[in-house]
mmCIF file of C-alpha atoms in Angstrom:
data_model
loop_
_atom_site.group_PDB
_atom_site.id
_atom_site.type_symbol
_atom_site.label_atom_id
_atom_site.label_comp_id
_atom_site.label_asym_id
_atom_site.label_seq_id
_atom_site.Cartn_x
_atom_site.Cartn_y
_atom_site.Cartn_z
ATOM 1 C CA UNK A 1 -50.361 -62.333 3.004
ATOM 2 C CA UNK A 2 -49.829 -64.770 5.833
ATOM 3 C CA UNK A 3 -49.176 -63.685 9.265
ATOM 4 C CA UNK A 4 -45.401 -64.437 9.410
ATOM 5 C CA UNK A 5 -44.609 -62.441 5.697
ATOM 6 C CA UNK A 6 -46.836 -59.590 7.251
ATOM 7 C CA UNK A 7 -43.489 -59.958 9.959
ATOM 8 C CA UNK A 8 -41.489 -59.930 7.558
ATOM 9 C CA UNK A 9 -42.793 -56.798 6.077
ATOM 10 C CA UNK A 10 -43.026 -54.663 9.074
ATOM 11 C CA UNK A 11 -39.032 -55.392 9.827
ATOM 12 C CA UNK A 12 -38.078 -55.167 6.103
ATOM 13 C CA UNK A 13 -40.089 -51.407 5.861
ATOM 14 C CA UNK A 14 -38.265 -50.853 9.150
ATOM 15 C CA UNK A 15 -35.144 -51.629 7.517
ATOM 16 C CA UNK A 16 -35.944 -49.643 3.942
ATOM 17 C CA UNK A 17 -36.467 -52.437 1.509
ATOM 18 C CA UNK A 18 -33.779 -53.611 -0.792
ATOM 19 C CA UNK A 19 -31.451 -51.731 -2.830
ATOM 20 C CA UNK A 20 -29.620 -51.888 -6.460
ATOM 21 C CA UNK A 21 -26.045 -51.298 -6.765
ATOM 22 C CA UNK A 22 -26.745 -49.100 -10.312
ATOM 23 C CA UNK A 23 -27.734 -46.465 -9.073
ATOM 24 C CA UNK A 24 -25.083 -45.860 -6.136
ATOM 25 C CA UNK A 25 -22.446 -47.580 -7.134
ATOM 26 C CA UNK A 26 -19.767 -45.949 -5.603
ATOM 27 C CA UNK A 27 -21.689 -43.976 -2.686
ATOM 28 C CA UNK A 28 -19.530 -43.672 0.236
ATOM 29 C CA UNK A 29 -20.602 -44.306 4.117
ATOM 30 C CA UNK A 30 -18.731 -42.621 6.905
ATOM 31 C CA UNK A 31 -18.829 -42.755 10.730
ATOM 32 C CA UNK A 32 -18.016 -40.656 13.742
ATOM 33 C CA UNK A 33 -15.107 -41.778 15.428
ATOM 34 C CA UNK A 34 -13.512 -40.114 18.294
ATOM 35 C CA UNK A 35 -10.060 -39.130 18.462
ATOM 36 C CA UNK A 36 -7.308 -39.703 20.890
ATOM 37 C CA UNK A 37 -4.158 -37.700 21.765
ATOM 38 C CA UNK A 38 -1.098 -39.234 20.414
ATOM 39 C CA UNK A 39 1.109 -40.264 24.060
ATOM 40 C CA UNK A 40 4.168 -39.200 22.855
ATOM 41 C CA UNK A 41 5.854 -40.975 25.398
ATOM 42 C CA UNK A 42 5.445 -43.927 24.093
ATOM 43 C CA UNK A 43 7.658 -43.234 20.472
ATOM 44 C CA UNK A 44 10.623 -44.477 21.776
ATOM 45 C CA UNK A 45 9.121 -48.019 22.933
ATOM 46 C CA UNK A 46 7.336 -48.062 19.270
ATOM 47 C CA UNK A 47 10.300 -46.855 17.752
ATOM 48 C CA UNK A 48 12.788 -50.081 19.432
ATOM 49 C CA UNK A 49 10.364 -52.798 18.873
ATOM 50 C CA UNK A 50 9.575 -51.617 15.562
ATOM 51 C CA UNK A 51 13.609 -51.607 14.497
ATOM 52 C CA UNK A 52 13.578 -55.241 16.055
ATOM 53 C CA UNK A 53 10.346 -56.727 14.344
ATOM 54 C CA UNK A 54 12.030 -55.195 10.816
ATOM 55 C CA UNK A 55 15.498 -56.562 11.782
ATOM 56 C CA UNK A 56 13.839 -59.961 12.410
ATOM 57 C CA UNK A 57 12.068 -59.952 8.754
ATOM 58 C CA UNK A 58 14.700 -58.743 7.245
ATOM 59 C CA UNK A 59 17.911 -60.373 8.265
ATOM 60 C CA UNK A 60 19.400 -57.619 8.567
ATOM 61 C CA UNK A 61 19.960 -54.488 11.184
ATOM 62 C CA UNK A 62 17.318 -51.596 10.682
ATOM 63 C CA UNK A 63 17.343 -48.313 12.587
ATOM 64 C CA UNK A 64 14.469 -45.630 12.044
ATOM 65 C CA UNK A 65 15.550 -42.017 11.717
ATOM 66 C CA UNK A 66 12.369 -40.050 11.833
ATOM 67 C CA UNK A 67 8.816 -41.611 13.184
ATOM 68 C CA UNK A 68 5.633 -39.654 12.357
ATOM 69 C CA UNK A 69 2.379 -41.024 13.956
ATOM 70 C CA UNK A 70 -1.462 -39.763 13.295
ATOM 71 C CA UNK A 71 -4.277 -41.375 15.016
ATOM 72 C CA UNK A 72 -6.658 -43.010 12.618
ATOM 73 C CA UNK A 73 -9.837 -41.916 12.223
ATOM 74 C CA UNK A 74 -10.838 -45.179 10.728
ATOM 75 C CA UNK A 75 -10.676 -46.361 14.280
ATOM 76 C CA UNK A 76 -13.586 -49.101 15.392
ATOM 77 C CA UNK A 77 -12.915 -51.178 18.014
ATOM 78 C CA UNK A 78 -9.053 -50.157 19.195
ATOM 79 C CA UNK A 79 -6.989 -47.186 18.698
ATOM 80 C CA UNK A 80 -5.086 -46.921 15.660
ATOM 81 C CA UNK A 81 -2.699 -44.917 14.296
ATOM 82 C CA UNK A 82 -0.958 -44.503 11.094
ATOM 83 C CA UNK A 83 2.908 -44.271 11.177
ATOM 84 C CA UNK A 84 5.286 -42.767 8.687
ATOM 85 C CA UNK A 85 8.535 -44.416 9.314
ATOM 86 C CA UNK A 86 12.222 -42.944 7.335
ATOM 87 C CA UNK A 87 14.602 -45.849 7.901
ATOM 88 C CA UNK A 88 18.547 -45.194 7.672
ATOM 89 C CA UNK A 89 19.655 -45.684 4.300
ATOM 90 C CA UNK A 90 16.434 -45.951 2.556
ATOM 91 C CA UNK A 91 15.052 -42.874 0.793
ATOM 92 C CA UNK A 92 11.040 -44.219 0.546
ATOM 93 C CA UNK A 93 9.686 -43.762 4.470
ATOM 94 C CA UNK A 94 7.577 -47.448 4.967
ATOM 95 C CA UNK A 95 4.140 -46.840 6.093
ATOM 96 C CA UNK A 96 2.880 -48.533 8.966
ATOM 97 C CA UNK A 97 -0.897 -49.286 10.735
ATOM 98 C CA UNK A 98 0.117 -49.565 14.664
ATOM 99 C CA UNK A 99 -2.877 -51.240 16.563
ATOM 100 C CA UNK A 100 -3.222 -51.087 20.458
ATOM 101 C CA UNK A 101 -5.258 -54.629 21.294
ATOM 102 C CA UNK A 102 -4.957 -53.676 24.887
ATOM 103 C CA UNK A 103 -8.772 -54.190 26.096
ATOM 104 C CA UNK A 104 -8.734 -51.302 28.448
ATOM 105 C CA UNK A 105 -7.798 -48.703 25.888
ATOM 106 C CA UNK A 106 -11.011 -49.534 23.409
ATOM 107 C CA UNK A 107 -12.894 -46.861 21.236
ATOM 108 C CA UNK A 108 -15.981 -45.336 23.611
ATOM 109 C CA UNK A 109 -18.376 -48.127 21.501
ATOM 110 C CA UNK A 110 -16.412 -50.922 21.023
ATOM 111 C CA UNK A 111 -15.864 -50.908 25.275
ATOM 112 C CA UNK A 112 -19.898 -50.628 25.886
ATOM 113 C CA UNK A 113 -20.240 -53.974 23.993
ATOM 114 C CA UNK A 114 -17.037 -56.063 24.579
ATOM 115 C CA UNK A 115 -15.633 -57.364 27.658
ATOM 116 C CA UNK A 116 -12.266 -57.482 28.624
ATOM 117 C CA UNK A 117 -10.217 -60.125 26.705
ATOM 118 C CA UNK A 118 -6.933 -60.425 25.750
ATOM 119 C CA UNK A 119 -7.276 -63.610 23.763
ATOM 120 C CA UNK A 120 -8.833 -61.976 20.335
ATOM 121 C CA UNK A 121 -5.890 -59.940 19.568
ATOM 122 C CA UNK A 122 -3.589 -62.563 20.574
ATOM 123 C CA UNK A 123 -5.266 -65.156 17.969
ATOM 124 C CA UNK A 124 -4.843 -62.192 15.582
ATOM 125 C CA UNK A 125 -1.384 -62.105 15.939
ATOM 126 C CA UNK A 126 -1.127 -65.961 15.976
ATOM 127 C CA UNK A 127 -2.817 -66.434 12.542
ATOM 128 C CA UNK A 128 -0.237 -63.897 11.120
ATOM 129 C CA UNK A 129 2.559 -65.630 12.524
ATOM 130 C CA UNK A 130 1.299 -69.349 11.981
ATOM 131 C CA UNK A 131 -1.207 -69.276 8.522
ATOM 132 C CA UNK A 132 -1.632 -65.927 6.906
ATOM 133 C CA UNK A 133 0.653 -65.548 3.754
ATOM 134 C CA UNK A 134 1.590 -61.945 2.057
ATOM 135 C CA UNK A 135 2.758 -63.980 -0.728
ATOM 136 C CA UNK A 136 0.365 -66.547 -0.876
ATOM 137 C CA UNK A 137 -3.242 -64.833 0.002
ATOM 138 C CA UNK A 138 -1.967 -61.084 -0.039
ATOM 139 C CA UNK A 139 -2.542 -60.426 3.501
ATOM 140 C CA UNK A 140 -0.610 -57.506 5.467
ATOM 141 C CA UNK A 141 3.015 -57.822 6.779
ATOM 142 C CA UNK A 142 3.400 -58.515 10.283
ATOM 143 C CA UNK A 143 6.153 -56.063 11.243
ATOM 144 C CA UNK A 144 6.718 -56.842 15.042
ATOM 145 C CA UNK A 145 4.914 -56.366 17.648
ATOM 146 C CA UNK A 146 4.772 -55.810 21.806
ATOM 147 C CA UNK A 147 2.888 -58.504 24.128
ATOM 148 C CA UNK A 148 3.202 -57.407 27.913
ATOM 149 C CA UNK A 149 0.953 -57.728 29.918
ATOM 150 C CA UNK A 150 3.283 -57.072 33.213
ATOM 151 C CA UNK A 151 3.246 -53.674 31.511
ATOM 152 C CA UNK A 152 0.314 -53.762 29.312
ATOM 153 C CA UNK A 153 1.292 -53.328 26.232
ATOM 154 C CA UNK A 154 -0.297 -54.711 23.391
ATOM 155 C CA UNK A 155 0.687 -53.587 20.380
ATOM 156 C CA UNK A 156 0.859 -54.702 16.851
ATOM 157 C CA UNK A 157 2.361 -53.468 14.120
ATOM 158 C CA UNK A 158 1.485 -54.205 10.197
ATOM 159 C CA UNK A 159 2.275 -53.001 6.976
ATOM 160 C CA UNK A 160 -0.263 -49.796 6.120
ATOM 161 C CA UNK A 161 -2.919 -51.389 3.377
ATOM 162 C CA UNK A 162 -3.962 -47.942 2.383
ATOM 163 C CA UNK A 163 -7.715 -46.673 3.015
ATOM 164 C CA UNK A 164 -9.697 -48.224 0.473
ATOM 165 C CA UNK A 165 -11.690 -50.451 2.200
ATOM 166 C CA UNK A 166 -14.999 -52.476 0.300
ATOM 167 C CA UNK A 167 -17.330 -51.473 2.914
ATOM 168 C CA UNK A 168 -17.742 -47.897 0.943
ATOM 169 C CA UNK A 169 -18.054 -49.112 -2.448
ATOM 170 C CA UNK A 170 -21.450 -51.235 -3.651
ATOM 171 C CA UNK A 171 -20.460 -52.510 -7.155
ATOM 172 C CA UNK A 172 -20.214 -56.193 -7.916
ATOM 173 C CA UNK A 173 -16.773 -56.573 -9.432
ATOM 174 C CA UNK A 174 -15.028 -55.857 -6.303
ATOM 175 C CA UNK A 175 -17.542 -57.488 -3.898
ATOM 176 C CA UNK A 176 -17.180 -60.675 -6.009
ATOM 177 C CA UNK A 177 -13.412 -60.433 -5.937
ATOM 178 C CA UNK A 178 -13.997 -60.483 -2.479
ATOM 179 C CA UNK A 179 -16.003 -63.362 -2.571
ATOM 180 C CA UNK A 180 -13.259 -65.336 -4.540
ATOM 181 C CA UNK A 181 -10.441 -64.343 -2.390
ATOM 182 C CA UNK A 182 -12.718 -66.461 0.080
ATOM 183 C CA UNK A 183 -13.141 -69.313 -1.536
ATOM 184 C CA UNK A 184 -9.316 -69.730 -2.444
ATOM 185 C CA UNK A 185 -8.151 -69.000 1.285
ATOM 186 C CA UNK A 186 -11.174 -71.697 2.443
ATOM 187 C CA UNK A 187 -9.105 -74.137 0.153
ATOM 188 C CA UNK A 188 -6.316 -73.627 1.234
ATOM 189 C CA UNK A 189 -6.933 -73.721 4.916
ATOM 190 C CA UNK A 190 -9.051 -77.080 4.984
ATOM 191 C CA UNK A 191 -7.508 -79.901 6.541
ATOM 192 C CA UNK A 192 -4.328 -78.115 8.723
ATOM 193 C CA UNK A 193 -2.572 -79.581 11.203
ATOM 194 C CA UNK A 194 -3.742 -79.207 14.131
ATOM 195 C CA UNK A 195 -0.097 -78.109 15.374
ATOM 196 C CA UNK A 196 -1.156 -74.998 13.022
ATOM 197 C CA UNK A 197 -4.790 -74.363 14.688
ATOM 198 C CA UNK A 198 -4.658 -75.598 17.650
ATOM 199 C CA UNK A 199 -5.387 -72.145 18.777
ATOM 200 C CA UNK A 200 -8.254 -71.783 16.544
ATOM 201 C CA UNK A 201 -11.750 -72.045 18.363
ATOM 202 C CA UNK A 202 -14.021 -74.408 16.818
ATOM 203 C CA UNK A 203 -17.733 -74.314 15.687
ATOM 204 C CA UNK A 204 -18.358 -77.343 17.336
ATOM 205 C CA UNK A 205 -21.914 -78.609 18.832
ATOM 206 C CA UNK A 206 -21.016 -76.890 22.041
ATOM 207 C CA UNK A 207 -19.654 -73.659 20.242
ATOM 208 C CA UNK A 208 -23.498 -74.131 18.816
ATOM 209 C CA UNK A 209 -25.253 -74.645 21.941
ATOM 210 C CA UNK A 210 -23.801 -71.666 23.475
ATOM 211 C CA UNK A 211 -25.105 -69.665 20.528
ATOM 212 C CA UNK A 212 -28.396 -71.365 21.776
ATOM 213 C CA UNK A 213 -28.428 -70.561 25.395
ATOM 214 C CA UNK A 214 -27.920 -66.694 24.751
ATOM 215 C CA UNK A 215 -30.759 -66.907 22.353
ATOM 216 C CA UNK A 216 -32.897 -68.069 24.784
ATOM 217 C CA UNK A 217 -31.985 -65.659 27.606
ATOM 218 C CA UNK A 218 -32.813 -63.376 25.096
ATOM 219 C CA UNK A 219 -36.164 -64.204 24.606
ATOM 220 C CA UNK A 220 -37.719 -62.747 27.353
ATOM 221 C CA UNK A 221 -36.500 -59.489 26.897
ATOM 222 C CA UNK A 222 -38.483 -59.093 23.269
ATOM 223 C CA UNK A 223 -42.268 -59.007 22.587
ATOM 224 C CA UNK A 224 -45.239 -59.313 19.846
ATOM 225 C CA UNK A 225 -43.802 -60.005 16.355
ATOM 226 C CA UNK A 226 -39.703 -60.049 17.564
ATOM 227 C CA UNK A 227 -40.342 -62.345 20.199
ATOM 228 C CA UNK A 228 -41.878 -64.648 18.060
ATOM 229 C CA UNK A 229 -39.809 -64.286 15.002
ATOM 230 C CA UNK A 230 -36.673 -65.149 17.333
ATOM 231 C CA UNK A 231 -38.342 -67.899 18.877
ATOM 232 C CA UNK A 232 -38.853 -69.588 15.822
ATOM 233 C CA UNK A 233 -35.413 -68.979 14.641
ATOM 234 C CA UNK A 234 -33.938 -70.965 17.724
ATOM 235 C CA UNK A 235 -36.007 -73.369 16.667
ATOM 236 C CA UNK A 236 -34.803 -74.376 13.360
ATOM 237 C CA UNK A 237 -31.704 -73.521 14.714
ATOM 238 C CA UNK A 238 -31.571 -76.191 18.034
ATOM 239 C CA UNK A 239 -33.275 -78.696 15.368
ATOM 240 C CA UNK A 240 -29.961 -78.161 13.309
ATOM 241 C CA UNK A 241 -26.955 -78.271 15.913
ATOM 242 C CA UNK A 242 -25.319 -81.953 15.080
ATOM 243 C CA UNK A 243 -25.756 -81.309 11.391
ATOM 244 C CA UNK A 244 -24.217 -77.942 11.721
ATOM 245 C CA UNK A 245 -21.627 -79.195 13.947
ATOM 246 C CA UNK A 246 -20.543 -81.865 11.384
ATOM 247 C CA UNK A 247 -19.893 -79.716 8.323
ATOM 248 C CA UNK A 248 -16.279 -79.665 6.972
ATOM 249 C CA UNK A 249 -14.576 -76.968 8.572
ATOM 250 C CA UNK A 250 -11.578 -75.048 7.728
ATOM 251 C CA UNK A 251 -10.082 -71.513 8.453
ATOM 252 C CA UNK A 252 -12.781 -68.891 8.622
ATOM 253 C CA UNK A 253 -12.433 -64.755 9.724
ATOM 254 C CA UNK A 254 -15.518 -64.712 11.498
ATOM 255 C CA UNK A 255 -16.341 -61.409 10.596
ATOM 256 C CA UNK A 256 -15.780 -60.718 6.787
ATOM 257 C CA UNK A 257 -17.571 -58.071 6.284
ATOM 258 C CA UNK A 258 -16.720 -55.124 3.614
ATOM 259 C CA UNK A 259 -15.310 -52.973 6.730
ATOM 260 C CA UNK A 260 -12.789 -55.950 7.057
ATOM 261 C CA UNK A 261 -11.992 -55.754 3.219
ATOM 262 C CA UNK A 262 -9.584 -53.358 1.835
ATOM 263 C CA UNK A 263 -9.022 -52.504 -1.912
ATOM 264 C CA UNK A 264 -5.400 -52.316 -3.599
ATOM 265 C CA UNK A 265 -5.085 -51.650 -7.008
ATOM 266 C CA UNK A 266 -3.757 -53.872 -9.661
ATOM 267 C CA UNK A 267 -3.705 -55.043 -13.893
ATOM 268 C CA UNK A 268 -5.985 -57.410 -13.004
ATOM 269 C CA UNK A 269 -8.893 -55.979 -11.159
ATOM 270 C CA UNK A 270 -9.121 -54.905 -7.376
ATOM 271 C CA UNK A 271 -6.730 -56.748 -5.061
ATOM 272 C CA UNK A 272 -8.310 -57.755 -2.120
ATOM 273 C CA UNK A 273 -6.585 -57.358 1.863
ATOM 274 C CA UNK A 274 -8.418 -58.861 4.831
ATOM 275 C CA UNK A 275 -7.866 -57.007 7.998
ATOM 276 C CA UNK A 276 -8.555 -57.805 11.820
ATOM 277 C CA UNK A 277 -8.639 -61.651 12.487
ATOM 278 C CA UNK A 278 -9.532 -61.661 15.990
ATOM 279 C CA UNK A 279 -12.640 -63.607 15.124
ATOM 280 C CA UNK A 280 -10.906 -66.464 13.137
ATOM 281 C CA UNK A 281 -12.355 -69.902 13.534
ATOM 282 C CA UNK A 282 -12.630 -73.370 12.206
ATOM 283 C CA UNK A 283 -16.171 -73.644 10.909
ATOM 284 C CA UNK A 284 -17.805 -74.092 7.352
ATOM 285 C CA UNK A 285 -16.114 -71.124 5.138
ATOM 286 C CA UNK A 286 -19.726 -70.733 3.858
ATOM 287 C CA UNK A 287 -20.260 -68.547 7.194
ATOM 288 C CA UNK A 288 -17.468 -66.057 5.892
ATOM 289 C CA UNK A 289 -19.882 -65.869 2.738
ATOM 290 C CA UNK A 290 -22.965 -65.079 4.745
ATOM 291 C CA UNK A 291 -21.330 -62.769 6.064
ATOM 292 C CA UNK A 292 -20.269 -60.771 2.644
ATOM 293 C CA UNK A 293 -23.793 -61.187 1.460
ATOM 294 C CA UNK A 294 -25.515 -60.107 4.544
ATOM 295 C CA UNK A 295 -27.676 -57.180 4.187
ATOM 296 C CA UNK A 296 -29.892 -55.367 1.709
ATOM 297 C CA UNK A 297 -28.694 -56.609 -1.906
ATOM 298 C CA UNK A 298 -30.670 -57.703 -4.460
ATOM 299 C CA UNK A 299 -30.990 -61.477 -5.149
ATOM 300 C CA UNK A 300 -29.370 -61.211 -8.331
ATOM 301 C CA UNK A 301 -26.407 -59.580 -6.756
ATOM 302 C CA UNK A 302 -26.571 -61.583 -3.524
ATOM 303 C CA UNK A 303 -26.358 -65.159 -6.495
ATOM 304 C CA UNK A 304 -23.816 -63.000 -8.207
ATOM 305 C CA UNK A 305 -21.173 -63.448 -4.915
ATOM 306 C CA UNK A 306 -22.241 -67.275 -4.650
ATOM 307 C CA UNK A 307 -21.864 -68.220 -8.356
ATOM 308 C CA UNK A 308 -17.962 -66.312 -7.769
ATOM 309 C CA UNK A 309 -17.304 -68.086 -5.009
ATOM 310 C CA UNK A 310 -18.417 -71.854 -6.119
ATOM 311 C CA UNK A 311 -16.744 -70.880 -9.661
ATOM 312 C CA UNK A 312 -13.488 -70.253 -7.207
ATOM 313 C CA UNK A 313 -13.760 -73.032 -5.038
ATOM 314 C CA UNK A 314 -14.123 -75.437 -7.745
ATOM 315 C CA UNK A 315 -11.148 -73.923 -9.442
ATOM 316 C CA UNK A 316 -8.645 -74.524 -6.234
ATOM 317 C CA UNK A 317 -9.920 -78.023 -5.262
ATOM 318 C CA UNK A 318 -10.916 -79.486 -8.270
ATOM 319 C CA UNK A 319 -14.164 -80.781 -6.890
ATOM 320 C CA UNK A 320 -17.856 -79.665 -7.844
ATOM 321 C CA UNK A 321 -19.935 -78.570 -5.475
ATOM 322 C CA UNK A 322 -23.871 -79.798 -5.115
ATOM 323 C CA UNK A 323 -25.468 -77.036 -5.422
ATOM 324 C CA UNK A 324 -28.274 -77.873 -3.967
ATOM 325 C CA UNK A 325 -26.467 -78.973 -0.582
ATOM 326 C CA UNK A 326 -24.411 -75.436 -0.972
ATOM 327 C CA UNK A 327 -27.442 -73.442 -0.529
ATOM 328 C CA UNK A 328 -28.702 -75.893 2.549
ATOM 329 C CA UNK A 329 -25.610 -74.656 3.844
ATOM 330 C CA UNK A 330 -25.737 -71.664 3.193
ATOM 331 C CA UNK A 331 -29.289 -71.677 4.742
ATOM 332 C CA UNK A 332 -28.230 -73.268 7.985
ATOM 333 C CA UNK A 333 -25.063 -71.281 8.374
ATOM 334 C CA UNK A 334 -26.952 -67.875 7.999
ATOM 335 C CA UNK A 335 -29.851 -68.859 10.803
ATOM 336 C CA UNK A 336 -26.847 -69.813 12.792
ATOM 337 C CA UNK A 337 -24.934 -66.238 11.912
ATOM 338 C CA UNK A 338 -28.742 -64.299 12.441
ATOM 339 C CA UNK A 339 -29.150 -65.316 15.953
ATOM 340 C CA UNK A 340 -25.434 -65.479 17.239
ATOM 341 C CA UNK A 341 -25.435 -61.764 16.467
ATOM 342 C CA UNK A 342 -29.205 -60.740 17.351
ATOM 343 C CA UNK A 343 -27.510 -62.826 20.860
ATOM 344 C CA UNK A 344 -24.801 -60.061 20.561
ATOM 345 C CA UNK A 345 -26.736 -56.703 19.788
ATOM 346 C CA UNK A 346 -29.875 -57.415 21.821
ATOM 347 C CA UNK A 347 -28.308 -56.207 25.654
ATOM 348 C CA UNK A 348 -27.444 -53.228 23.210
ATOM 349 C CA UNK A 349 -29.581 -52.379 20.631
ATOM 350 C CA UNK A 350 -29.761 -48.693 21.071
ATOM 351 C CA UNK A 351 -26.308 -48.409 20.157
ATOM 352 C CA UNK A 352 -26.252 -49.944 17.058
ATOM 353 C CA UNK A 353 -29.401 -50.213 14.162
ATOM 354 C CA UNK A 354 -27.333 -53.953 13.694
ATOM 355 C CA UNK A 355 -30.150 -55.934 15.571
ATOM 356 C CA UNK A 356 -32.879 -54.202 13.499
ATOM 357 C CA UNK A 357 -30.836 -55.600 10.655
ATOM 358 C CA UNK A 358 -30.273 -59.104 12.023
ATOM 359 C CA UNK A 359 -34.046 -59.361 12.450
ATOM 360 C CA UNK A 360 -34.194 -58.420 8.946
ATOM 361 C CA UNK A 361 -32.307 -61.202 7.872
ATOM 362 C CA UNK A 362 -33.945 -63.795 10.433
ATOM 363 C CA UNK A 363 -37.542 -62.739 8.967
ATOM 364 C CA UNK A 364 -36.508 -63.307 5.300
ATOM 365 C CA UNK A 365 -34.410 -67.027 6.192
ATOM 366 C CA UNK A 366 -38.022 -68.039 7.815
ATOM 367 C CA UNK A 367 -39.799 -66.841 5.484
ATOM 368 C CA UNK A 368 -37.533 -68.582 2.563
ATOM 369 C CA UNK A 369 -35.831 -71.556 3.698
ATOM 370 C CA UNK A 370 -37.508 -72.783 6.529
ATOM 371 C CA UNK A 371 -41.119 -73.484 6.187
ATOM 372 C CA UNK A 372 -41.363 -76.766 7.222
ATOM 373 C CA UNK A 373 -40.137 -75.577 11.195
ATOM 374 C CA UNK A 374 -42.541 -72.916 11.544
ATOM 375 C CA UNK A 375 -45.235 -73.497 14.127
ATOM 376 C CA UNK A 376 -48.065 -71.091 14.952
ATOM 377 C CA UNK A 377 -48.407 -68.264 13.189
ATOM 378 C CA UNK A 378 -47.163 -64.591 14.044
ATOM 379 C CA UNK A 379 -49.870 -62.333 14.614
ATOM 380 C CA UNK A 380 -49.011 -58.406 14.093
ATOM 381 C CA UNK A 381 -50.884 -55.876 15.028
#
């Protein structure tokens, strides 16, 4: 075994090895989250702009009767609650997922990693106002909302997509229903205006190089085998900046991930719902892909998300795709993903076991696609 698989090895052990979807195929995960009081001085506020975001999508005037709320344990990185709402003349109540984006009021993790920024939740609202269709890609109502930051207030509220999310599930059907619902909103999105993304960031050469620079002030903060598995990475990676930089972008999430995937039911298989677009992009939709294949699956079921999202893609543009420049892409795009997030996790590694998997996936791209960048050889001890 050469010195960089015998790298690979040691993280992949550290990691557990791969897994198969038979025999856990519907094994749940679950997470600590801790909960906040519900401020019940703030119902009436949610109650008035929640009767004006319905009045506005409606046409017509709405007045709430009765509001219920519950904090959400399904919390990650803001406070959530779920809202039962009993609306005059209407004998259903309407379910509704209030979100505070207001930086300061994070969950205990999510403010020991993230700085304070208002402009993710903003985007988020922007993409649901300006591209994201209920009727068209089955994405979550935008009821209304609350941007003030002379009072800061931040709030958004969306239709409640129930609490089935993909994350907690491992067979294939619904992760490759996932994968399609990707490839047809990639379609759709390429070639915008740019009146319609303009506030979009872009993975452009600098959005690239920036990647690179944290990288490298990384670097000196890891030793032996890590250091120089990471080194290598950036790399292959600075070799591949222009060409990365030039692939045809369109809208991406930026973090699909099965926690941002939830599950409706329908005649025709799972229905998929993509939550929390603060991360949305232009870039190559391939990255969104990465991203649903990350981690430990086999290869067969890692090939069984491509082939479903080609298959898809095909079907919505009418064009084939090269397979064999797919899978470059697909190559390039997840050394790209690998270190942006190793860049992420590193100042923080003990709160998270994600760089431990993002070296995971950086051993096995070296070790597969990119041979012909290696230099000297990692010696483990």
């Amino acid at each position: 075994m050469s010195d960089l698989k015998q790298s690979h090895g040691v993280l992949w052990r550290m990691m557990g090895g791969e897994r198969s979807t038979s025999a856990i195929a519907t094994k749940k995960r679950t997470r600590a989250v801790e909960p906040r009081p519900i401020d019940e001085r703030l119902t009436p506020a949610i109650r008035r702009t929640l009767e004006a975001g319905l009045t506005r999508l409606r046409g017509r005037p709405v007045r709430i009767q009765n509001l219920r709320r519950q904090f959400s344990m399904g919390s990650s990185s803001f406070p959530t609650e779920r809202l039962r709402v009993s609306l005059k003349g209407e004998k259903r109540p309407l379910l509704v997922f209030f979100k505070d984006l207001d930086p300061n009021h994070q969950m205990e993790k999510a403010r020991a990693v993230r700085p304070f920024d208002l402009e993710p939740g903003r985007r988020e609202l922007q993409m649901y106002e300006t591209i994201l269709s209920p009727e068209r890609f089955g994405t979550l109502h935008l009821y209304g909302y609350r941007w003030e930051p002379e009072r800061s207030r931040f709030w958004a509220f969306f239709e409640d997509g129930g609490r089935t999310v993909l994350h907690n599930y491992l067979d294939m059907p619904r992760w490759t229903a996932a994968a399609r619902w990707a490839a047809r909103f990639h379609a759709a999105t390429r070639g915008l205006p740019d009146t319609q993304t303009r506030f979009l960031p872009r993975y452009d050469a600098a959005h690239y190089r920036r990647c690179a620079e944290r990288v490298a002030q990384l670097l000196p903060h890891l030793e032996g085998a890590e250091h120089d598995l990471v080194a290598r990475g950036l790399e292959c990676f600075v070799e591949r900046i222009e060409w990365l930089s030039a692939l045809p972008p369109c809208v991406l999430h930026g973090q699909y991930f099965g926690k941002n995937i939830l599950l409706r039911r329908s005649t025709r298989g799972p229905k998929v719902v993509v939550i929390d677009w603060e991360t949305a992009a232009l870039g190559p939709g391939t990255f969104d892909l990465v991203s649903l294949t990350a981690g430990k699956w086999t290869s067969d079921e890692r090939d069984a998300m491509r082939r479903a999202y080609c298959e898809q893609y095909e079907a919505e543009t009418g064009r084939q795709i090269d397979r064999e420049a797919f899978l470059e892409e697909l190559a390039g795009v997840a050394l790209y993903q690998a270190l942006e997030w190793l860049a992420w996790w590193g100042p923080h590694r003990a709160l998270s076991r994600h760089f431990g998997n993002f070296l995971r996936e950086l051993a096995i791209l070296l070790e597969r696609d990119f041979g012909p960048c290696m230099g000297q050889t990692v010696e483990v001890a």
